Amino acid sequence: MTVESSSVDRPGGECGVVDIEGLKYHICRAKRVRQRVAIVPAEQHLIAAAVNQSMGSSDGITWTWEFDNAAWVEPMIEDH
C-alpha cells in the first residue's frame, strides 16, 4: 500500500488517495456513524455516573444519539 496524498484540512469528505496493489482508492471521512452518548448532570463525574448505573441507579443520566466520524475508501474508476 502506498499513500499518494493525504489531507484532513480540505473541505468535504475526501482526505487522500491510496494505491493498494495497483488499484487507487479515495480515502473518505464524514460524520456518518451513529453512536449512543450519555449526558450526565454537570455536578457528577462521568466515571461515577457509569459506576452508579452499573449498580442500578441512573440519577439524571440521559441518553441521545450523535453522529461520529467514519473513514472508508472508494475505488477510483476511470472511464476510457
Tab-separated table of N, CA, C and O in Angstrom, residues 9-78:
chain	number	residue	atom	x	y	z
A	9	ASP	N	-7.310	18.798	6.113
A	9	ASP	CA	-7.685	20.209	6.141
A	9	ASP	C	-8.596	20.601	4.991
A	9	ASP	O	-9.168	21.679	5.009
A	10	ARG	N	-8.717	19.754	3.976
A	10	ARG	CA	-9.570	20.068	2.830
A	10	ARG	C	-11.032	20.017	3.213
A	10	ARG	O	-11.437	19.139	3.964
A	11	PRO	N	-11.840	20.920	2.683
A	11	PRO	CA	-13.286	20.814	2.938
A	11	PRO	C	-13.861	19.611	2.205
A	11	PRO	O	-13.319	19.162	1.191
A	12	GLY	N	-14.921	19.061	2.720
A	12	GLY	CA	-15.544	17.903	2.085
A	12	GLY	C	-15.062	16.616	2.704
A	12	GLY	O	-14.281	16.600	3.647
A	13	GLY	N	-15.523	15.521	2.139
A	13	GLY	CA	-15.256	14.226	2.740
A	13	GLY	C	-14.019	13.511	2.261
A	13	GLY	O	-13.576	12.556	2.880
A	14	GLU	N	-13.400	13.955	1.143
A	14	GLU	CA	-12.223	13.252	0.655
A	14	GLU	C	-10.982	13.765	1.365
A	14	GLU	O	-10.780	14.964	1.506
A	15	CYS	N	-10.139	12.840	1.834
A	15	CYS	CA	-8.942	13.297	2.549
A	15	CYS	C	-7.671	12.599	2.084
A	15	CYS	O	-6.687	12.576	2.796
A	16	GLY	N	-7.689	12.004	0.885
A	16	GLY	CA	-6.463	11.429	0.370
A	16	GLY	C	-6.698	10.341	-0.656
A	16	GLY	O	-7.832	10.022	-1.002
A	17	VAL	N	-5.592	9.794	-1.145
A	17	VAL	CA	-5.611	8.713	-2.126
A	17	VAL	C	-4.577	7.677	-1.713
A	17	VAL	O	-3.467	8.025	-1.303
A	18	VAL	N	-4.947	6.402	-1.812
A	18	VAL	CA	-4.002	5.310	-1.561
A	18	VAL	C	-3.967	4.401	-2.774
A	18	VAL	O	-4.929	4.306	-3.533
A	19	ASP	N	-2.840	3.735	-2.954
A	19	ASP	CA	-2.676	2.748	-4.014
A	19	ASP	C	-2.450	1.414	-3.325
A	19	ASP	O	-1.505	1.250	-2.564
A	20	ILE	N	-3.348	0.472	-3.574
A	20	ILE	CA	-3.239	-0.860	-2.985
A	20	ILE	C	-3.143	-1.864	-4.124
A	20	ILE	O	-4.105	-2.054	-4.872
A	21	GLU	N	-1.973	-2.433	-4.283
A	21	GLU	CA	-1.710	-3.435	-5.314
A	21	GLU	C	-2.143	-2.959	-6.696
A	21	GLU	O	-2.783	-3.674	-7.461
A	22	GLY	N	-1.846	-1.701	-7.014
A	22	GLY	CA	-2.137	-1.161	-8.330
A	22	GLY	C	-3.515	-0.548	-8.494
A	22	GLY	O	-3.815	0.028	-9.534
A	23	LEU	N	-4.372	-0.666	-7.511
A	23	LEU	CA	-5.704	-0.063	-7.569
A	23	LEU	C	-5.721	1.169	-6.673
A	23	LEU	O	-5.285	1.120	-5.529
A	24	LYS	N	-6.244	2.273	-7.215
A	24	LYS	CA	-6.278	3.521	-6.449
A	24	LYS	C	-7.651	3.716	-5.815
A	24	LYS	O	-8.676	3.400	-6.416
A	25	TYR	N	-7.626	4.258	-4.600
A	25	TYR	CA	-8.845	4.488	-3.824
A	25	TYR	C	-8.812	5.884	-3.219
A	25	TYR	O	-7.767	6.346	-2.759
A	26	HIS	N	-9.967	6.563	-3.222
A	26	HIS	CA	-10.132	7.810	-2.478
A	26	HIS	C	-10.352	7.432	-1.017
A	26	HIS	O	-11.151	6.553	-0.720
A	27	ILE	N	-9.674	8.122	-0.101
A	27	ILE	CA	-9.931	7.961	1.328
A	27	ILE	C	-10.988	9.004	1.689
A	27	ILE	O	-10.822	10.189	1.402
A	28	CYS	N	-12.072	8.566	2.290
A	28	CYS	CA	-13.174	9.465	2.632
A	28	CYS	C	-13.430	9.447	4.131
A	28	CYS	O	-13.145	8.449	4.811
A	29	ARG	N	-13.975	10.539	4.608
A	29	ARG	CA	-14.389	10.592	6.017
A	29	ARG	C	-15.584	11.529	6.136
A	29	ARG	O	-15.736	12.473	5.363
A	30	ALA	N	-16.429	11.226	7.087
A	30	ALA	CA	-17.599	12.062	7.331
A	30	ALA	C	-18.240	11.625	8.634
A	30	ALA	O	-17.975	10.540	9.143
A	31	LYS	N	-19.078	12.467	9.164
A	31	LYS	CA	-19.835	12.106	10.362
A	31	LYS	C	-21.033	11.284	9.901
A	31	LYS	O	-22.036	11.842	9.471
A	32	ARG	N	-20.894	9.959	9.926
A	32	ARG	CA	-21.965	9.113	9.441
A	32	ARG	C	-22.165	7.847	10.261
A	32	ARG	O	-22.908	6.970	9.868
A	33	VAL	N	-21.480	7.750	11.400
A	33	VAL	CA	-21.675	6.617	12.292
A	33	VAL	C	-22.455	7.105	13.505
A	33	VAL	O	-22.035	8.038	14.184
A	34	ARG	N	-23.604	6.493	13.733
A	34	ARG	CA	-24.391	6.888	14.914
A	34	ARG	C	-23.821	6.193	16.141
A	34	ARG	O	-23.536	5.000	16.110
A	35	GLN	N	-23.663	6.944	17.215
A	35	GLN	CA	-23.230	6.354	18.476
A	35	GLN	C	-24.085	6.907	19.602
A	35	GLN	O	-24.522	8.045	19.561
A	36	ARG	N	-24.304	6.063	20.565
A	36	ARG	CA	-25.115	6.460	21.716
A	36	ARG	C	-24.233	7.204	22.709
A	36	ARG	O	-23.120	6.769	23.013
A	37	VAL	N	-24.728	8.332	23.208
A	37	VAL	CA	-23.951	9.195	24.092
A	37	VAL	C	-24.729	9.432	25.376
A	37	VAL	O	-25.920	9.752	25.336
A	38	ALA	N	-24.041	9.281	26.510
A	38	ALA	CA	-24.654	9.553	27.808
A	38	ALA	C	-24.374	11.001	28.199
A	38	ALA	O	-23.267	11.503	28.025
A	39	ILE	N	-25.400	11.655	28.725
A	39	ILE	CA	-25.240	13.012	29.239
A	39	ILE	C	-25.515	12.951	30.733
A	39	ILE	O	-26.577	12.519	31.170
A	40	VAL	N	-24.513	13.350	31.506
A	40	VAL	CA	-24.640	13.288	32.965
A	40	VAL	C	-24.780	14.701	33.514
A	40	VAL	O	-24.342	15.666	32.890
A	41	PRO	N	-25.408	14.838	34.684
A	41	PRO	CA	-25.530	16.168	35.297
A	41	PRO	C	-24.154	16.810	35.501
A	41	PRO	O	-23.161	16.115	35.741
A	42	ALA	N	-24.090	18.129	35.402
A	42	ALA	CA	-22.821	18.855	35.481
A	42	ALA	C	-22.048	18.575	36.763
A	42	ALA	O	-20.826	18.561	36.770
A	43	GLU	N	-22.743	18.328	37.858
A	43	GLU	CA	-22.048	18.120	39.141
A	43	GLU	C	-21.567	16.682	39.328
A	43	GLU	O	-20.911	16.375	40.318
A	44	GLN	N	-21.860	15.793	38.379
A	44	GLN	CA	-21.497	14.388	38.524
A	44	GLN	C	-20.406	14.022	37.516
A	44	GLN	O	-20.455	14.398	36.351
A	45	HIS	N	-19.395	13.287	37.985
A	45	HIS	CA	-18.316	12.842	37.114
A	45	HIS	C	-18.803	11.670	36.269
A	45	HIS	O	-19.573	10.829	36.731
A	46	LEU	N	-18.347	11.591	35.028
A	46	LEU	CA	-18.780	10.547	34.101
A	46	LEU	C	-18.498	9.136	34.636
A	46	LEU	O	-19.337	8.244	34.541
A	47	ILE	N	-17.329	8.933	35.231
A	47	ILE	CA	-16.987	7.603	35.765
A	47	ILE	C	-17.905	7.246	36.927
A	47	ILE	O	-18.398	6.119	37.027
A	48	ALA	N	-18.180	8.210	37.806
A	48	ALA	CA	-19.096	7.957	38.922
A	48	ALA	C	-20.482	7.611	38.403
A	48	ALA	O	-21.153	6.706	38.914
A	49	ALA	N	-20.927	8.296	37.348
A	49	ALA	CA	-22.236	8.013	36.762
A	49	ALA	C	-22.272	6.603	36.181
A	49	ALA	O	-23.260	5.883	36.329
A	50	ALA	N	-21.179	6.183	35.539
A	50	ALA	CA	-21.111	4.831	34.966
A	50	ALA	C	-21.142	3.769	36.065
A	50	ALA	O	-21.821	2.742	35.937
A	51	VAL	N	-20.428	4.016	37.148
A	51	VAL	CA	-20.438	3.068	38.282
A	51	VAL	C	-21.836	2.991	38.876
A	51	VAL	O	-22.357	1.895	39.124
A	52	ASN	N	-22.468	4.144	39.106
A	52	ASN	CA	-23.827	4.157	39.656
A	52	ASN	C	-24.798	3.418	38.737
A	52	ASN	O	-25.649	2.660	39.203
A	53	GLN	N	-24.667	3.628	37.438
A	53	GLN	CA	-25.571	2.955	36.506
A	53	GLN	C	-25.357	1.447	36.516
A	53	GLN	O	-26.312	0.680	36.454
A	54	SER	N	-24.105	1.010	36.647
A	54	SER	CA	-23.834	-0.434	36.693
A	54	SER	C	-24.428	-1.068	37.950
A	54	SER	O	-24.673	-2.269	37.978
A	55	MET	N	-24.685	-0.243	38.969
A	55	MET	CA	-25.271	-0.747	40.207
A	55	MET	C	-26.783	-0.513	40.243
A	55	MET	O	-27.417	-0.686	41.271
A	56	GLY	N	-27.368	-0.076	39.101
A	56	GLY	CA	-28.817	0.046	39.015
A	56	GLY	C	-29.378	1.435	39.221
A	56	GLY	O	-30.581	1.630	39.144
A	57	SER	N	-28.538	2.419	39.479
A	57	SER	CA	-29.019	3.792	39.669
A	57	SER	C	-28.622	4.632	38.465
A	57	SER	O	-27.474	4.606	38.031
A	58	SER	N	-29.561	5.363	37.911
A	58	SER	CA	-29.242	6.215	36.757
A	58	SER	C	-29.688	7.646	37.023
A	58	SER	O	-30.344	8.272	36.194
A	59	ASP	N	-29.347	8.163	38.190
A	59	ASP	CA	-29.756	9.507	38.598
A	59	ASP	C	-29.342	10.577	37.598
A	59	ASP	O	-28.174	10.898	37.466
A	60	GLY	N	-30.310	11.107	36.879
A	60	GLY	CA	-30.065	12.235	35.997
A	60	GLY	C	-29.387	11.920	34.676
A	60	GLY	O	-29.149	12.821	33.892
A	61	ILE	N	-29.033	10.671	34.421
A	61	ILE	CA	-28.370	10.339	33.160
A	61	ILE	C	-29.414	10.284	32.047
A	61	ILE	O	-30.450	9.651	32.192
A	62	THR	N	-29.125	10.985	30.959
A	62	THR	CA	-29.983	10.904	29.778
A	62	THR	C	-29.137	10.393	28.615
A	62	THR	O	-27.908	10.523	28.610
A	63	TRP	N	-29.801	9.788	27.657
A	63	TRP	CA	-29.104	9.214	26.504
A	63	TRP	C	-29.594	9.874	25.232
A	63	TRP	O	-30.755	10.228	25.101
A	64	THR	N	-28.696	10.036	24.285
A	64	THR	CA	-29.037	10.587	22.977
A	64	THR	C	-28.149	9.935	21.930
A	64	THR	O	-27.221	9.202	22.256
A	65	TRP	N	-28.453	10.191	20.674
A	65	TRP	CA	-27.640	9.684	19.569
A	65	TRP	C	-26.932	10.854	18.899
A	65	TRP	O	-27.509	11.909	18.713
A	66	GLU	N	-25.663	10.656	18.552
A	66	GLU	CA	-24.900	11.656	17.815
A	66	GLU	C	-24.178	10.968	16.670
A	66	GLU	O	-23.913	9.768	16.731
A	67	PHE	N	-23.840	11.742	15.655
A	67	PHE	CA	-23.033	11.210	14.570
A	67	PHE	C	-21.557	11.420	14.904
A	67	PHE	O	-21.167	12.465	15.415
A	68	ASP	N	-20.742	10.404	14.601
A	68	ASP	CA	-19.308	10.487	14.822
A	68	ASP	C	-18.606	10.197	13.501
A	68	ASP	O	-19.211	9.718	12.541
A	69	ASN	N	-17.322	10.473	13.452
A	69	ASN	CA	-16.555	10.287	12.226
A	69	ASN	C	-16.392	8.829	11.848
A	69	ASN	O	-16.222	7.965	12.704
A	70	ALA	N	-16.454	8.578	10.557
A	70	ALA	CA	-16.170	7.267	9.987
A	70	ALA	C	-15.190	7.487	8.836
A	70	ALA	O	-15.147	8.557	8.238
A	71	ALA	N	-14.393	6.484	8.540
A	71	ALA	CA	-13.469	6.552	7.410
A	71	ALA	C	-13.662	5.312	6.555
A	71	ALA	O	-13.914	4.227	7.069
A	72	TRP	N	-13.562	5.491	5.236
A	72	TRP	CA	-13.695	4.383	4.306
A	72	TRP	C	-12.975	4.757	3.017
A	72	TRP	O	-12.558	5.896	2.836
A	73	VAL	N	-12.800	3.782	2.136
A	73	VAL	CA	-12.202	4.055	0.833
A	73	VAL	C	-13.201	3.732	-0.266
A	73	VAL	O	-14.054	2.853	-0.097
A	74	GLU	N	-13.103	4.458	-1.365
A	74	GLU	CA	-13.927	4.216	-2.548
A	74	GLU	C	-13.002	4.061	-3.742
A	74	GLU	O	-12.062	4.852	-3.908
A	75	PRO	N	-13.229	3.057	-4.579
A	75	PRO	CA	-12.338	2.867	-5.722
A	75	PRO	C	-12.438	4.023	-6.702
A	75	PRO	O	-13.491	4.611	-6.908
A	76	MET	N	-11.287	4.345	-7.309
A	76	MET	CA	-11.232	5.378	-8.353
A	76	MET	C	-11.416	4.649	-9.676
A	76	MET	O	-10.566	3.878	-10.092
A	77	ILE	N	-12.535	4.895	-10.341
A	77	ILE	CA	-12.851	4.220	-11.588
A	77	ILE	C	-12.663	5.211	-12.730
A	77	ILE	O	-13.236	6.293	-12.724
A	78	GLU	N	-11.838	4.827	-13.684
A	78	GLU	CA	-11.563	5.700	-14.825
A	78	GLU	C	-12.405	5.269	-16.015
A	78	GLU	O	-12.508	4.086	-16.319
